[in-house]
Amino acid sequence: MGCYIRVEQNVNVYVEDLDPGNGKPIVFIHGWPVNHKIFEYQFNRLPIMGYRCIGIDLRGFGKSDRPWTGYSYNRLADDIRVIIDTLGLQNITLLGHSMGGAISIRYMARHAGYQVSKLALVGAAAPVYTRRPDFPYGRTKEEANKLIEGTYNDRPKMLEDLGDLYFERYITGSFKKWFQGLGMEASGHSSAMAMMSLRDEDLRPDLPKIHVPTAIFHGVQDKRCPFVLAELMHAGITGSELIPFQYSGHGIFYCEKDKFNRELVRFIG
């Protein structure tokens, strides 16, 4: 069932709630620049197994409203808090992919892990997405700026190129078009603003504030968020579990979907 939740004055966020009864809730936070439908191959399977899957279109993406401002990690984390309160969710697994993983980390730190019992970080763009003098890992700020430039000048081509880097294993041309279509559902301006947050935000101080069981799912071949980021998150989050996917790039939830779904169910219990 889909619905809109008001997270701020004049800002409504779209939420898809696949509720199989009293199943354990999993809140899915998508990455840049797609929407909740990227998790189709989890939504097909997990509700059958009794899990309540809740997909959120972050503001500016998918079916959600597209305000001109409000794309900082703090604001996006606050949106998630409003949705959790509105739906009355408890004992949830918060799952974030890519930028969604970064926002999930900020949520855990900013809201003290409110109502979250487990955290799943999937190809997370953390602890820092871009390099800086004291952090020589990840993408360069110039690469992030090129994505912003491409968003404003030729977004379809930018998304086509991004899809080629997203999935390490062979995908069909039809699948690439589907992925590109998800990106085109977003606002161009929202996409650019969110990439600026990816470029500039630093989550290193947030990691020690995570105190729930955490699983880090990461593709060894990831070209968007290199595997070293997963190792750094693993070192920074006490008691976390690192689950490598040897044959996957950034889109591990599709490239190795059977293993991913199996490991996620094992982790949640």
Tab-separated table of C-alpha atoms in Angstrom:
chain	number	residue	atom	x	y	z
A	1	MET	CA	0.000	0.000	0.000
A	2	GLY	CA	1.364	3.393	-0.957
A	3	CYS	CA	0.781	6.588	0.980
A	4	TYR	CA	2.160	10.083	1.460
A	5	ILE	CA	3.500	11.276	4.800
A	6	ARG	CA	3.992	14.944	5.577
A	7	VAL	CA	7.527	15.354	6.893
A	8	GLU	CA	7.689	19.142	6.824
A	9	GLN	CA	5.400	21.974	5.900
A	10	ASN	CA	4.533	21.542	2.201
A	11	VAL	CA	6.782	18.458	1.859
A	12	ASN	CA	5.204	15.023	1.466
A	13	VAL	CA	7.244	11.840	1.150
A	14	TYR	CA	5.973	8.732	-0.610
A	15	VAL	CA	6.072	5.466	1.333
A	16	GLU	CA	5.306	1.966	0.031
A	17	ASP	CA	4.298	-0.348	2.873
A	18	LEU	CA	4.220	-4.058	2.033
A	19	ASP	CA	2.647	-5.318	5.255
A	20	PRO	CA	2.287	-9.124	5.534
A	21	GLY	CA	0.635	-8.873	8.958
A	22	ASN	CA	2.793	-8.833	12.054
A	23	GLY	CA	6.101	-9.423	10.279
A	24	LYS	CA	9.354	-7.818	11.376
A	25	PRO	CA	9.597	-4.382	9.704
A	26	ILE	CA	12.469	-3.496	7.387
A	27	VAL	CA	12.744	0.157	6.340
A	28	PHE	CA	14.560	0.503	3.006
A	29	ILE	CA	16.432	3.730	2.188
A	30	HIS	CA	17.544	3.917	-1.447
A	31	GLY	CA	20.698	5.373	-2.908
A	32	TRP	CA	21.474	8.164	-5.348
A	33	PRO	CA	19.729	8.938	-7.688
A	34	VAL	CA	16.989	6.281	-7.776
A	35	ASN	CA	14.016	5.450	-5.489
A	36	HIS	CA	12.484	2.642	-3.450
A	37	LYS	CA	11.721	0.566	-6.558
A	38	ILE	CA	15.420	-0.321	-6.839
A	39	PHE	CA	14.666	-2.939	-4.150
A	40	GLU	CA	12.144	-4.749	-6.351
A	41	TYR	CA	13.997	-8.044	-6.018
A	42	GLN	CA	13.745	-7.857	-2.231
A	43	PHE	CA	10.104	-6.720	-2.236
A	44	ASN	CA	9.284	-9.733	-4.431
A	45	ARG	CA	10.624	-12.216	-1.888
A	46	LEU	CA	10.800	-10.917	1.673
A	47	PRO	CA	7.058	-10.302	2.274
A	48	ILE	CA	6.406	-13.921	1.258
A	49	MET	CA	8.777	-14.884	4.071
A	50	GLY	CA	6.785	-12.812	6.562
A	51	TYR	CA	8.756	-9.555	6.604
A	52	ARG	CA	7.093	-6.152	6.449
A	53	CYS	CA	8.987	-4.155	3.814
A	54	ILE	CA	8.670	-0.375	3.903
A	55	GLY	CA	10.222	1.520	1.009
A	56	ILE	CA	10.747	5.274	1.206
A	57	ASP	CA	11.260	7.656	-1.707
A	58	LEU	CA	13.545	10.302	-0.237
A	59	ARG	CA	12.399	13.861	-0.842
A	60	GLY	CA	13.190	14.891	-4.392
A	61	PHE	CA	13.182	11.298	-5.645
A	62	GLY	CA	10.567	8.928	-7.010
A	63	LYS	CA	7.033	9.981	-6.168
A	64	SER	CA	7.965	12.281	-3.293
A	65	ASP	CA	7.684	16.062	-3.344
A	66	ARG	CA	10.606	18.001	-4.769
A	67	PRO	CA	11.374	20.998	-2.573
A	68	TRP	CA	14.168	23.316	-3.581
A	69	THR	CA	16.048	22.772	-0.314
A	70	GLY	CA	16.379	20.149	2.387
A	71	TYR	CA	18.940	17.647	1.075
A	72	SER	CA	21.408	17.603	3.933
A	73	TYR	CA	21.904	14.320	5.764
A	74	ASN	CA	20.377	15.891	8.864
A	75	ARG	CA	17.146	16.840	7.117
A	76	LEU	CA	16.858	13.520	5.291
A	77	ALA	CA	17.418	11.663	8.582
A	78	ASP	CA	14.738	13.814	10.205
A	79	ASP	CA	12.321	12.822	7.420
A	80	ILE	CA	12.904	9.169	8.309
A	81	ARG	CA	12.166	9.904	11.969
A	82	VAL	CA	8.828	11.478	11.056
A	83	ILE	CA	7.902	8.456	8.923
A	84	ILE	CA	8.802	6.002	11.700
A	85	ASP	CA	6.679	7.972	14.170
A	86	THR	CA	3.762	8.355	11.787
A	87	LEU	CA	3.636	4.637	11.009
A	88	GLY	CA	4.203	3.722	14.654
A	89	LEU	CA	7.113	1.466	13.775
A	90	GLN	CA	9.084	-0.370	16.447
A	91	ASN	CA	11.951	-2.847	16.515
A	92	ILE	CA	12.863	-2.149	12.899
A	93	THR	CA	15.803	-3.099	10.728
A	94	LEU	CA	16.979	0.077	9.003
A	95	LEU	CA	18.518	-0.783	5.639
A	96	GLY	CA	20.306	1.837	3.590
A	97	HIS	CA	22.012	1.465	0.230
A	98	SER	CA	24.731	3.836	-0.988
A	99	MET	CA	23.619	7.368	-0.054
A	100	GLY	CA	20.787	5.702	1.850
A	101	GLY	CA	23.413	3.948	3.953
A	102	ALA	CA	25.038	7.281	4.733
A	103	ILE	CA	21.689	8.775	5.715
A	104	SER	CA	20.954	5.719	7.866
A	105	ILE	CA	24.225	6.242	9.746
A	106	ARG	CA	23.312	9.881	10.333
A	107	TYR	CA	19.875	8.791	11.550
A	108	MET	CA	21.455	6.433	14.082
A	109	ALA	CA	23.719	9.182	15.419
A	110	ARG	CA	21.270	12.092	15.272
A	111	HIS	CA	18.256	10.214	16.648
A	112	ALA	CA	20.096	7.813	18.953
A	113	GLY	CA	18.932	4.828	16.911
A	114	TYR	CA	15.281	5.546	17.735
A	115	GLN	CA	13.159	2.371	17.210
A	116	VAL	CA	15.999	0.653	15.305
A	117	SER	CA	17.064	-2.766	16.587
A	118	LYS	CA	19.378	-3.674	13.678
A	119	LEU	CA	21.211	-1.721	10.969
A	120	ALA	CA	22.019	-3.027	7.483
A	121	LEU	CA	24.480	-0.964	5.445
A	122	VAL	CA	24.519	-1.972	1.779
A	123	GLY	CA	27.276	-0.546	-0.410
A	124	ALA	CA	27.106	2.469	1.896
A	125	ALA	CA	28.652	5.761	0.802
A	126	ALA	CA	30.372	6.093	4.159
A	127	PRO	CA	32.155	7.017	6.297
A	128	VAL	CA	33.154	9.615	3.689
A	129	TYR	CA	32.215	9.461	0.009
A	130	THR	CA	34.970	11.717	-1.329
A	131	ARG	CA	38.654	12.025	-0.570
A	132	ARG	CA	40.163	14.758	1.549
A	133	PRO	CA	43.614	15.455	3.004
A	134	ASP	CA	43.086	13.127	5.979
A	135	PHE	CA	40.987	10.563	4.080
A	136	PRO	CA	42.609	9.248	0.868
A	137	TYR	CA	39.788	6.840	-0.015
A	138	GLY	CA	36.648	6.875	-2.159
A	139	ARG	CA	35.807	9.127	-5.083
A	140	THR	CA	37.394	12.485	-5.768
A	141	LYS	CA	35.432	15.692	-5.355
A	142	GLU	CA	36.077	16.335	-9.039
A	143	GLU	CA	34.265	13.102	-9.905
A	144	ALA	CA	31.311	14.180	-7.776
A	145	ASN	CA	31.299	17.565	-9.492
A	146	LYS	CA	31.204	15.847	-12.888
A	147	LEU	CA	28.071	13.978	-11.815
A	148	ILE	CA	26.506	17.272	-10.752
A	149	GLU	CA	27.497	18.854	-14.067
A	150	GLY	CA	26.099	15.867	-15.958
A	151	THR	CA	22.865	16.097	-13.980
A	152	TYR	CA	22.362	19.706	-15.043
A	153	ASN	CA	23.492	19.272	-18.661
A	154	ASP	CA	22.633	15.755	-19.894
A	155	ARG	CA	20.988	13.721	-17.164
A	156	PRO	CA	19.978	10.770	-19.382
A	157	LYS	CA	23.593	10.279	-20.506
A	158	MET	CA	24.872	10.677	-16.945
A	159	LEU	CA	22.458	7.973	-15.773
A	160	GLU	CA	23.377	5.685	-18.643
A	161	ASP	CA	27.058	5.941	-17.733
A	162	LEU	CA	26.263	5.479	-14.045
A	163	GLY	CA	24.401	2.251	-14.754
A	164	ASP	CA	27.498	0.825	-16.431
A	165	LEU	CA	29.439	1.354	-13.188
A	166	TYR	CA	26.638	0.305	-10.852
A	167	PHE	CA	26.456	-3.367	-11.756
A	168	GLU	CA	29.639	-5.407	-12.020
A	169	ARG	CA	28.000	-8.426	-13.624
A	170	TYR	CA	26.312	-8.488	-17.024
A	171	ILE	CA	22.879	-6.916	-17.146
A	172	THR	CA	20.568	-6.676	-20.127
A	173	GLY	CA	19.955	-3.507	-22.086
A	174	SER	CA	16.383	-3.574	-20.843
A	175	PHE	CA	17.574	-3.621	-17.240
A	176	LYS	CA	19.854	-0.652	-17.908
A	177	LYS	CA	16.892	1.273	-19.308
A	178	TRP	CA	14.865	0.402	-16.216
A	179	PHE	CA	17.639	1.683	-13.950
A	180	GLN	CA	17.944	4.851	-16.017
A	181	GLY	CA	14.188	5.361	-15.763
A	182	LEU	CA	14.341	5.201	-11.969
A	183	GLY	CA	16.911	7.985	-11.983
A	184	MET	CA	14.829	10.083	-14.367
A	185	GLU	CA	11.892	9.941	-11.934
A	186	ALA	CA	13.874	12.197	-9.607
A	187	SER	CA	14.103	15.950	-9.862
A	188	GLY	CA	17.305	17.035	-11.565
A	189	HIS	CA	17.868	19.773	-9.016
A	190	SER	CA	17.221	17.374	-6.122
A	191	SER	CA	19.704	14.926	-7.622
A	192	ALA	CA	22.358	17.618	-7.824
A	193	MET	CA	21.734	18.870	-4.285
A	194	ALA	CA	21.900	15.346	-2.854
A	195	MET	CA	25.192	14.734	-4.673
A	196	MET	CA	26.559	17.888	-3.044
A	197	SER	CA	25.736	16.347	0.336
A	198	LEU	CA	27.446	13.123	-0.708
A	199	ARG	CA	30.468	15.140	-1.769
A	200	ASP	CA	30.734	17.260	1.374
A	201	GLU	CA	29.429	15.349	4.397
A	202	ASP	CA	31.635	13.398	6.823
A	203	LEU	CA	30.218	10.560	8.923
A	204	ARG	CA	33.344	9.540	10.777
A	205	PRO	CA	32.158	11.079	14.078
A	206	ASP	CA	28.833	9.241	13.705
A	207	LEU	CA	30.194	5.692	13.607
A	208	PRO	CA	30.961	5.341	17.354
A	209	LYS	CA	27.367	6.378	18.120
A	210	ILE	CA	25.935	3.205	16.577
A	211	HIS	CA	25.092	0.683	19.294
A	212	VAL	CA	22.886	-1.900	17.568
A	213	PRO	CA	23.885	-5.056	15.672
A	214	THR	CA	25.142	-3.860	12.298
A	215	ALA	CA	25.798	-5.817	9.114
A	216	ILE	CA	27.880	-4.278	6.330
A	217	PHE	CA	27.034	-5.785	2.921
A	218	HIS	CA	29.516	-4.656	0.271
A	219	GLY	CA	30.609	-5.672	-3.201
A	220	VAL	CA	34.320	-6.380	-3.520
A	221	GLN	CA	34.204	-5.028	-7.089
A	222	ASP	CA	32.333	-1.843	-6.150
A	223	LYS	CA	33.456	1.070	-8.347
A	224	ARG	CA	31.158	3.671	-6.753
A	225	CYS	CA	31.995	3.032	-3.106
A	226	PRO	CA	35.201	0.984	-3.008
A	227	PHE	CA	35.439	-1.971	-0.644
A	228	VAL	CA	37.931	-0.175	1.592
A	229	LEU	CA	35.036	1.993	2.789
A	230	ALA	CA	33.318	-1.142	4.089
A	231	GLU	CA	36.478	-2.106	5.952
A	232	LEU	CA	36.665	1.356	7.522
A	233	MET	CA	33.013	1.198	8.604
A	234	HIS	CA	33.616	-2.262	10.039
A	235	ALA	CA	36.534	-0.905	12.062
A	236	GLY	CA	34.536	2.115	13.218
A	237	ILE	CA	31.272	0.416	14.268
A	238	THR	CA	31.774	-1.698	17.375
A	239	GLY	CA	30.691	-5.313	16.934
A	240	SER	CA	29.721	-4.906	13.279
A	241	GLU	CA	29.768	-7.779	10.792
A	242	LEU	CA	31.316	-7.409	7.336
A	243	ILE	CA	29.748	-9.532	4.588
A	244	PRO	CA	31.715	-9.314	1.305
A	245	PHE	CA	30.178	-10.089	-2.082
A	246	GLN	CA	33.021	-11.281	-4.277
A	247	TYR	CA	31.199	-11.040	-7.609
A	248	SER	CA	29.310	-7.778	-7.159
A	249	GLY	CA	29.810	-4.108	-7.740
A	250	HIS	CA	27.598	-1.423	-6.241
A	251	GLY	CA	24.270	-3.132	-6.929
A	252	ILE	CA	24.793	-6.227	-4.793
A	253	PHE	CA	21.069	-6.568	-4.050
A	254	TYR	CA	20.630	-7.490	-7.726
A	255	CYS	CA	23.966	-8.918	-8.893
A	256	GLU	CA	23.965	-11.513	-6.101
A	257	LYS	CA	20.343	-11.171	-5.074
A	258	ASP	CA	19.891	-14.728	-3.814
A	259	LYS	CA	22.907	-14.512	-1.533
A	260	PHE	CA	21.961	-10.993	-0.492
A	261	ASN	CA	18.400	-11.948	0.438
A	262	ARG	CA	19.632	-15.050	2.267
A	263	GLU	CA	22.262	-13.122	4.266
A	264	LEU	CA	19.809	-10.336	5.084
A	265	VAL	CA	17.241	-12.822	6.439
A	266	ARG	CA	19.958	-14.553	8.461
A	267	PHE	CA	21.031	-11.231	9.951
A	268	ILE	CA	17.530	-10.059	10.821
A	269	GLY	CA	16.424	-13.455	12.135
